Short mmCIF file of C-alpha atoms in Angstrom, two decimals:
data_model
loop_
_atom_site.label_atom_id
_atom_site.label_comp_id
_atom_site.label_asym_id
_atom_site.label_seq_id
_atom_site.Cartn_x
_atom_site.Cartn_y
_atom_site.Cartn_z
CA MET A 1 -2.28 -28.12 -6.37
CA SER A 2 -3.79 -28.97 -4.34
CA VAL A 3 -5.72 -26.82 -1.41
CA PRO A 4 -4.22 -24.88 0.71
CA SER A 5 -5.21 -25.74 4.58
CA ILE A 6 -5.64 -22.35 6.01
CA ASP A 7 -7.34 -21.71 8.78
CA TRP A 8 -8.93 -18.74 7.47
CA SER A 9 -10.12 -16.62 10.82
CA THR A 10 -6.21 -16.81 12.56
CA LEU A 11 -3.98 -15.60 8.74
CA GLY A 12 -2.63 -12.86 10.17
CA PHE A 13 0.26 -10.93 7.36
CA ASN A 14 2.80 -12.97 7.57
CA TYR A 15 4.72 -14.66 4.69
CA ILE A 16 3.00 -18.09 3.33
CA LYS A 17 4.61 -20.32 0.34
CA THR A 18 1.58 -20.40 -1.90
CA ASP A 19 1.97 -22.43 -5.59
CA TYR A 20 3.23 -20.18 -8.49
CA ARG A 21 5.04 -16.39 -8.71
CA TYR A 22 5.23 -14.27 -12.09
CA LEU A 23 8.73 -13.34 -13.74
CA SER A 24 10.03 -11.84 -16.84
CA HIS A 25 13.35 -10.32 -17.11
CA TRP A 26 14.68 -7.47 -18.75
CA ARG A 27 17.36 -7.98 -21.55
CA ASP A 28 17.78 -6.30 -24.82
CA ASP A 29 15.82 -3.09 -24.11
CA ALA A 30 13.03 -5.01 -23.74
CA TRP A 31 10.88 -6.98 -20.68
CA ASP A 32 10.32 -10.50 -21.51
CA ASN A 33 6.81 -11.99 -21.99
CA GLY A 34 7.53 -13.67 -18.70
CA VAL A 35 6.22 -16.85 -17.02
CA LEU A 36 4.93 -18.59 -14.15
CA THR A 37 6.46 -20.67 -11.92
CA GLU A 38 6.93 -22.93 -9.08
CA ASP A 39 10.76 -21.49 -7.23
CA ASN A 40 9.83 -18.37 -4.26
CA VAL A 41 14.10 -18.10 -4.21
CA LEU A 42 15.06 -15.79 -6.94
CA HIS A 43 18.84 -16.43 -8.59
CA ILE A 44 20.50 -13.75 -9.30
CA SER A 45 24.79 -12.06 -9.03
CA GLU A 46 25.63 -10.47 -5.59
CA GLY A 47 26.97 -7.90 -7.60
CA SER A 48 23.43 -6.99 -8.62
CA THR A 49 22.73 -2.99 -8.05
CA ALA A 50 19.53 -4.04 -5.98
CA LEU A 51 21.53 -5.42 -3.21
CA HIS A 52 24.00 -2.82 -3.62
CA TYR A 53 22.24 0.32 -4.33
CA GLY A 54 18.74 0.28 -3.47
CA GLN A 55 18.78 -0.35 -7.27
CA GLN A 56 14.82 -1.18 -6.99
CA CYS A 57 10.58 -0.30 -5.80
CA PHE A 58 7.29 -2.26 -4.99
CA GLU A 59 4.32 -1.98 -5.26
CA GLY A 60 1.10 -3.71 -2.59
CA LEU A 61 -2.29 -3.94 -4.14
CA LYS A 62 -5.14 -7.27 -2.97
CA ALA A 63 -7.56 -9.34 -4.59
CA TYR A 64 -10.72 -10.14 -2.78
CA ARG A 65 -13.14 -12.77 -2.85
CA CYS A 66 -16.78 -11.93 -3.61
CA LYS A 67 -20.26 -12.93 -3.01
CA ASP A 68 -20.49 -14.52 -6.23
CA GLY A 69 -17.86 -16.66 -6.53
CA SER A 70 -15.86 -14.24 -9.54
CA ILE A 71 -12.53 -11.23 -7.82
CA ASN A 72 -11.40 -8.40 -7.51
CA LEU A 73 -8.76 -6.64 -8.87
CA PHE A 74 -8.85 -3.73 -6.86
CA ARG A 75 -6.99 -0.39 -9.39
CA PRO A 76 -3.78 -2.17 -10.08
CA ASP A 77 -3.98 -0.40 -12.80
CA GLN A 78 -3.37 3.12 -10.77
CA ASN A 79 -0.50 0.76 -8.30
CA ALA A 80 0.87 0.39 -12.64
CA LEU A 81 1.08 4.27 -12.63
CA ARG A 82 3.20 4.27 -9.58
CA MET A 83 5.40 1.52 -10.52
CA GLN A 84 6.67 3.24 -13.76
CA ARG A 85 7.19 6.83 -11.53
CA SER A 86 9.35 4.98 -9.48
CA CYS A 87 11.45 3.23 -11.91
CA ASP A 88 11.64 5.83 -13.92
CA ARG A 89 13.22 7.13 -10.17
CA LEU A 90 15.16 5.06 -10.01
CA MET A 91 16.32 4.04 -14.08
CA MET A 92 14.76 1.19 -14.64
CA PRO A 93 12.22 0.58 -17.53
CA ARG A 94 8.72 0.64 -17.00
CA VAL A 95 6.69 -1.93 -16.91
CA SER A 96 3.76 -1.63 -19.25
CA VAL A 97 -0.54 -1.16 -17.12
CA GLU A 98 -0.69 -4.08 -19.33
CA GLN A 99 1.94 -5.92 -18.94
CA PHE A 100 1.52 -5.77 -15.01
CA ILE A 101 -2.20 -6.33 -15.15
CA GLU A 102 -1.14 -9.21 -17.11
CA ALA A 103 1.31 -10.58 -14.32
CA CYS A 104 -1.44 -10.35 -11.41
CA THR A 105 -4.26 -11.43 -12.74
CA GLN A 106 -1.57 -14.37 -13.64
CA VAL A 107 -0.71 -14.54 -9.94
CA VAL A 108 -4.23 -14.70 -8.57
CA LYS A 109 -5.90 -16.85 -11.18
CA ALA A 110 -2.32 -18.87 -10.57
CA ASN A 111 -3.66 -18.96 -6.79
CA GLU A 112 -6.86 -18.71 -6.36
CA HIS A 113 -7.47 -21.76 -3.72
CA PHE A 114 -5.56 -19.36 -1.42
CA ILE A 115 -7.69 -16.75 -1.90
CA PRO A 116 -9.41 -15.84 1.17
CA PRO A 117 -13.29 -17.09 1.50
CA TYR A 118 -16.42 -14.21 0.12
CA GLY A 119 -16.63 -12.51 3.75
CA SER A 120 -14.28 -13.43 5.95
CA GLY A 121 -12.45 -10.10 6.36
CA GLY A 122 -9.45 -11.19 3.99
CA SER A 123 -7.92 -10.60 1.11
CA LEU A 124 -5.23 -12.08 -1.99
CA TYR A 125 -1.98 -9.64 -1.16
CA LEU A 126 0.11 -9.06 -4.23
CA ARG A 127 2.83 -7.60 -4.39
CA PRO A 128 5.04 -6.63 -7.08
CA PHE A 129 8.68 -5.86 -7.77
CA VAL A 130 10.81 -4.54 -10.08
CA ILE A 131 14.94 -4.77 -9.15
CA GLY A 132 17.91 -4.33 -10.67
CA VAL A 133 20.06 -7.06 -11.38
CA GLY A 134 23.99 -8.92 -13.22
CA ASP A 135 27.21 -8.39 -12.84
CA ASN A 136 27.94 -4.88 -11.72
CA ILE A 137 30.02 -3.24 -9.37
CA GLY A 138 30.60 0.93 -9.26
CA VAL A 139 27.19 3.23 -9.17
CA ARG A 140 25.35 3.38 -12.33
CA THR A 141 21.87 1.36 -13.61
CA ALA A 142 21.95 -2.36 -13.71
CA PRO A 143 22.02 -3.74 -17.39
CA GLU A 144 19.32 -6.49 -16.18
CA PHE A 145 16.43 -6.11 -14.20
CA ILE A 146 13.91 -9.06 -13.35
CA PHE A 147 10.57 -8.19 -13.09
CA GLY A 148 8.02 -10.31 -10.02
CA VAL A 149 4.52 -10.69 -8.91
CA PHE A 150 3.98 -12.60 -5.79
CA CYS A 151 1.16 -12.95 -3.69
CA ILE A 152 0.04 -14.50 0.12
CA PRO A 153 -3.30 -14.59 1.68
CA VAL A 154 -3.83 -12.38 4.43
CA GLY A 155 -6.41 -11.81 7.71
CA ALA A 156 -8.46 -9.08 8.77
CA TYR A 157 -6.53 -6.30 9.50
CA PHE A 158 -8.81 -5.99 12.77
CA LYS A 159 -9.36 -8.68 14.47
CA GLY A 160 -13.00 -7.94 16.90
CA GLY A 161 -13.51 -4.70 14.24
CA MET A 162 -11.64 -1.51 13.98
CA LYS A 163 -10.40 0.68 16.89
CA PRO A 164 -8.49 3.47 17.35
CA CYS A 165 -4.82 3.98 17.88
CA ASP A 166 -2.50 6.63 19.24
CA PHE A 167 0.00 7.88 17.14
CA ILE A 168 3.85 9.62 17.71
CA ILE A 169 5.45 13.06 16.33
CA SER A 170 8.63 11.65 15.36
CA ASP A 171 12.22 13.36 15.90
CA TYR A 172 13.57 11.60 12.66
CA ASP A 173 12.74 12.67 8.83
CA ARG A 174 11.10 10.10 6.42
CA ALA A 175 12.81 11.28 3.48
CA ALA A 176 15.07 14.24 2.50
CA PRO A 177 13.47 17.18 0.45
CA LYS A 178 13.61 16.25 -2.89
CA GLY A 179 14.15 12.84 -2.84
CA THR A 180 12.35 10.18 -2.91
CA GLY A 181 10.15 10.63 -0.79
CA ALA A 182 6.92 10.29 -3.81
CA ALA A 183 8.61 6.89 -4.81
CA LYS A 184 8.22 2.85 -3.20
CA VAL A 185 11.34 2.20 -2.69
CA GLY A 186 13.01 -0.12 -0.55
CA GLY A 187 15.56 2.87 1.03
CA ASN A 188 12.88 4.80 2.73
CA TYR A 189 11.20 1.99 4.69
CA ALA A 190 14.24 0.57 5.27
CA ALA A 191 14.96 4.32 7.33
CA SER A 192 11.48 3.66 8.90
CA LEU A 193 12.38 0.34 11.07
CA LEU A 194 13.71 2.67 13.93
CA PRO A 195 11.86 4.78 14.57
CA GLY A 196 9.38 3.10 14.39
CA ALA A 197 10.48 0.70 16.72
CA GLU A 198 11.37 3.57 18.92
CA ALA A 199 7.47 4.39 18.40
CA LYS A 200 6.18 0.60 19.31
CA GLN A 201 8.44 0.55 22.32
CA ALA A 202 6.56 3.51 23.96
CA GLY A 203 3.73 2.10 23.24
CA PHE A 204 2.70 3.59 19.89
CA ALA A 205 0.24 2.15 17.00
CA ASP A 206 3.88 3.67 14.40
CA CYS A 207 4.80 7.26 14.10
CA ILE A 208 4.24 10.38 12.63
CA TYR A 209 6.68 12.17 10.57
CA LEU A 210 6.88 16.29 9.95
CA ASP A 211 7.95 17.42 6.49
CA PRO A 212 11.78 17.54 6.30
CA LEU A 213 12.81 21.37 5.35
CA THR A 214 10.35 22.79 8.19
CA HIS A 215 9.37 20.04 10.57
CA SER A 216 5.91 21.52 11.43
CA CYS A 217 3.71 20.23 8.79
CA ILE A 218 2.91 16.14 9.26
CA GLU A 219 2.70 14.65 6.55
CA GLU A 220 2.98 10.72 6.53
CA VAL A 221 2.58 7.70 9.43
CA GLY A 222 4.86 4.89 9.11
CA SER A 223 4.18 3.81 6.40
CA ALA A 224 0.50 4.66 5.35
CA ASN A 225 -0.99 8.24 3.87
CA PHE A 226 -2.49 10.39 6.69
CA PHE A 227 -6.17 12.11 6.18
CA ALA A 228 -9.00 14.49 9.05
CA ILE A 229 -12.19 15.41 9.45
CA THR A 230 -13.08 19.02 10.03
CA GLU A 231 -15.66 19.81 12.16
CA ASP A 232 -17.16 21.81 8.57
CA LYS A 233 -16.77 17.92 7.17
CA GLN A 234 -13.92 18.47 4.64
CA LEU A 235 -11.44 16.22 4.38
CA VAL A 236 -7.97 17.38 4.17
CA THR A 237 -4.79 15.18 3.77
CA PRO A 238 -1.18 16.23 3.16
CA ARG A 239 0.11 18.05 -0.03
CA SER A 240 4.11 17.09 -0.60
CA ALA A 241 6.19 16.00 -3.64
CA SER A 242 8.14 13.70 -0.26
CA VAL A 243 4.42 12.19 0.81
CA LEU A 244 3.91 8.87 -1.69
CA PRO A 245 0.58 8.88 -3.32
CA GLY A 246 -1.30 5.58 -1.65
CA ILE A 247 -4.02 4.74 -3.99
CA THR A 248 -5.95 3.84 -0.71
CA ARG A 249 -5.69 7.90 -0.11
CA LEU A 250 -6.61 8.58 -3.63
CA SER A 251 -9.56 6.16 -3.23
CA LEU A 252 -11.35 7.83 -0.58
CA MET A 253 -10.38 11.86 -1.84
CA GLN A 254 -12.78 10.85 -4.56
CA LEU A 255 -15.27 8.43 -2.24
CA ALA A 256 -15.14 11.46 0.35
CA LYS A 257 -16.28 14.00 -1.90
CA ASP A 258 -18.61 12.09 -4.88
CA ARG A 259 -20.25 9.91 -1.80
CA LEU A 260 -20.48 11.18 1.23
CA GLY A 261 -20.67 14.81 0.23
CA LEU A 262 -17.07 16.69 1.23
CA THR A 263 -15.06 18.94 0.07
CA VAL A 264 -11.83 17.49 0.02
CA VAL A 265 -8.39 19.60 0.40
CA GLU A 266 -5.24 18.97 -0.02
CA GLY A 267 -2.22 20.77 1.97
CA ASP A 268 -0.69 21.65 4.45
CA VAL A 269 -1.61 20.14 7.81
CA ARG A 270 0.42 22.12 11.11
CA VAL A 271 1.26 20.33 13.55
CA ASP A 272 0.37 22.89 16.66
CA GLU A 273 -3.40 23.30 14.17
CA LEU A 274 -4.90 19.61 15.46
CA SER A 275 -7.49 21.08 17.15
CA ARG A 276 -9.69 21.79 13.83
CA PHE A 277 -10.07 17.84 13.41
CA THR A 278 -12.57 16.19 15.05
CA GLU A 279 -11.31 13.07 13.03
CA ALA A 280 -7.61 11.17 11.90
CA GLY A 281 -6.57 7.99 10.32
CA ALA A 282 -4.08 6.05 8.49
CA CYS A 283 -5.33 4.81 5.24
CA GLY A 284 -2.80 1.91 3.68
CA THR A 285 -3.71 -1.16 1.42
CA ALA A 286 -2.85 -2.97 4.47
CA ALA A 287 -5.58 -1.84 6.41
CA VAL A 288 -8.16 0.45 4.47
CA ILE A 289 -8.50 3.00 6.82
CA THR A 290 -6.51 2.94 11.10
CA PRO A 291 -8.81 5.42 13.07
CA ILE A 292 -5.95 7.94 15.04
CA GLY A 293 -7.38 7.82 18.82
CA GLY A 294 -5.36 10.59 19.03
CA ILE A 295 -1.23 12.30 18.58
CA GLN A 296 1.58 12.47 20.91
CA TYR A 297 3.58 15.90 19.86
CA GLY A 298 6.59 16.48 22.70
CA ASP A 299 3.86 15.85 26.34
CA ASN A 300 1.06 16.90 25.14
CA LEU A 301 -1.51 13.85 24.14
CA HIS A 302 -4.31 15.64 21.45
CA VAL A 303 -7.24 13.05 21.21
CA PHE A 304 -9.82 13.44 17.95
CA HIS A 305 -12.95 11.48 18.02
CA SER A 306 -12.03 9.64 21.04
CA ARG A 307 -9.74 6.83 21.97
CA GLU A 308 -12.33 3.70 22.26
CA THR A 309 -14.46 4.05 19.54
CA VAL A 310 -14.38 4.87 15.28
CA GLY A 311 -15.56 8.68 13.69
CA PRO A 312 -18.67 8.57 11.99
CA VAL A 313 -17.16 10.09 8.74
CA THR A 314 -13.69 7.53 9.11
CA GLN A 315 -16.00 4.73 9.29
CA ARG A 316 -18.55 5.91 6.35
CA LEU A 317 -15.66 6.06 4.65
CA TYR A 318 -13.67 2.41 5.37
CA ASN A 319 -17.53 0.58 4.66
CA GLU A 320 -18.03 1.96 1.47
CA LEU A 321 -14.39 1.69 0.71
CA THR A 322 -14.61 -2.07 1.68
CA GLY A 323 -17.94 -2.87 0.33
CA ILE A 324 -17.03 -1.73 -3.25
CA GLN A 325 -13.28 -3.84 -2.87
CA SER A 326 -15.77 -6.87 -2.09
CA GLY A 327 -18.64 -6.50 -4.63
CA ASP A 328 -21.07 -5.47 -1.64
CA VAL A 329 -21.13 -1.46 -2.64
CA GLU A 330 -21.08 -0.62 -7.06
CA ALA A 331 -17.49 0.37 -7.74
CA PRO A 332 -16.56 3.69 -9.69
CA ALA A 333 -16.03 3.31 -13.67
CA GLY A 334 -12.77 1.90 -14.23
CA TRP A 335 -11.62 0.60 -9.96
CA ILE A 336 -12.52 -3.27 -10.25
CA VAL A 337 -11.68 -5.85 -12.97
CA ASN A 338 -13.10 -8.56 -12.38
CA ILE A 339 -12.02 -12.37 -12.47
CA PRO A 340 -13.93 -15.42 -13.35
CA GLY A 341 -12.87 -17.55 -10.85
CA SER A 342 -13.79 -21.74 -10.81
CA GLN A 343 -15.67 -21.41 -7.19
CA GLN A 344 -18.82 -18.99 -8.64
CA ALA A 345 -21.72 -19.23 -6.80
#
């Protein structure tokens, strides 16, 4: 394939058709070996459960070009395990960790020339998914399934550097108690479109959801996890059965404890006690960290460190994690799958 003509400096987060994607089918109680294909169109039955009953889940992870030309795939085993939990919740067959990582590796190698250069701030975003397919009309698990992985090159999330954003507390619920909040399923995101659009129309980056049972504690920030820093150097993040266990959140918790010497606390983050935090942020695959300048709750805008500059602990966490992802900082054991690149320095 010819090398794509891409202006890496203006690359955003938009769909770009790359050369190959991976597809595997589940039939007769087993996944097949899977293949790479150039076809980016899925051909499925009109009765597929993914279309009618939302029987599908997905993941998001990134591959990064390193200084020596090799490629770092960041914690794919954790994405594989989370996808297994989502599949369990929706009565879909699990994809093994080995097949998940092998599929991602094949897609990265086949589309290597789409990986943004080292130092550009960009990366190759991978989207694995499992969907229920096959002829069906009743409310039941599908007779067949597809596991796929495709990729797109994405640019640096922060053009010109990280800047704090303001968010607003939503009146909507993101998930129901004992619902699918902890699974990465499309229905959760479909339900977030209206609250997110209303928040943006009001001039905020996105909305913040409170716990669905008492509406007193912060759970998630749009489609990202929430964390905050206290004056006495604690990193606090919500603990709830409705919160999606993010890989970035998991990584920041470990780095905060092991490398920054912070005390990590998973617990209630009461919306009426925001004054105990000096910094706050949203974390996820896309941005790693989005610093939170202020949170609008009712008529009050609570400002943390600043609405203009990033807090020092937040900045250190960001630098540490992005350094690990790009290969410039030593990674904890097991965090990186390093793939040899054809563009070795």
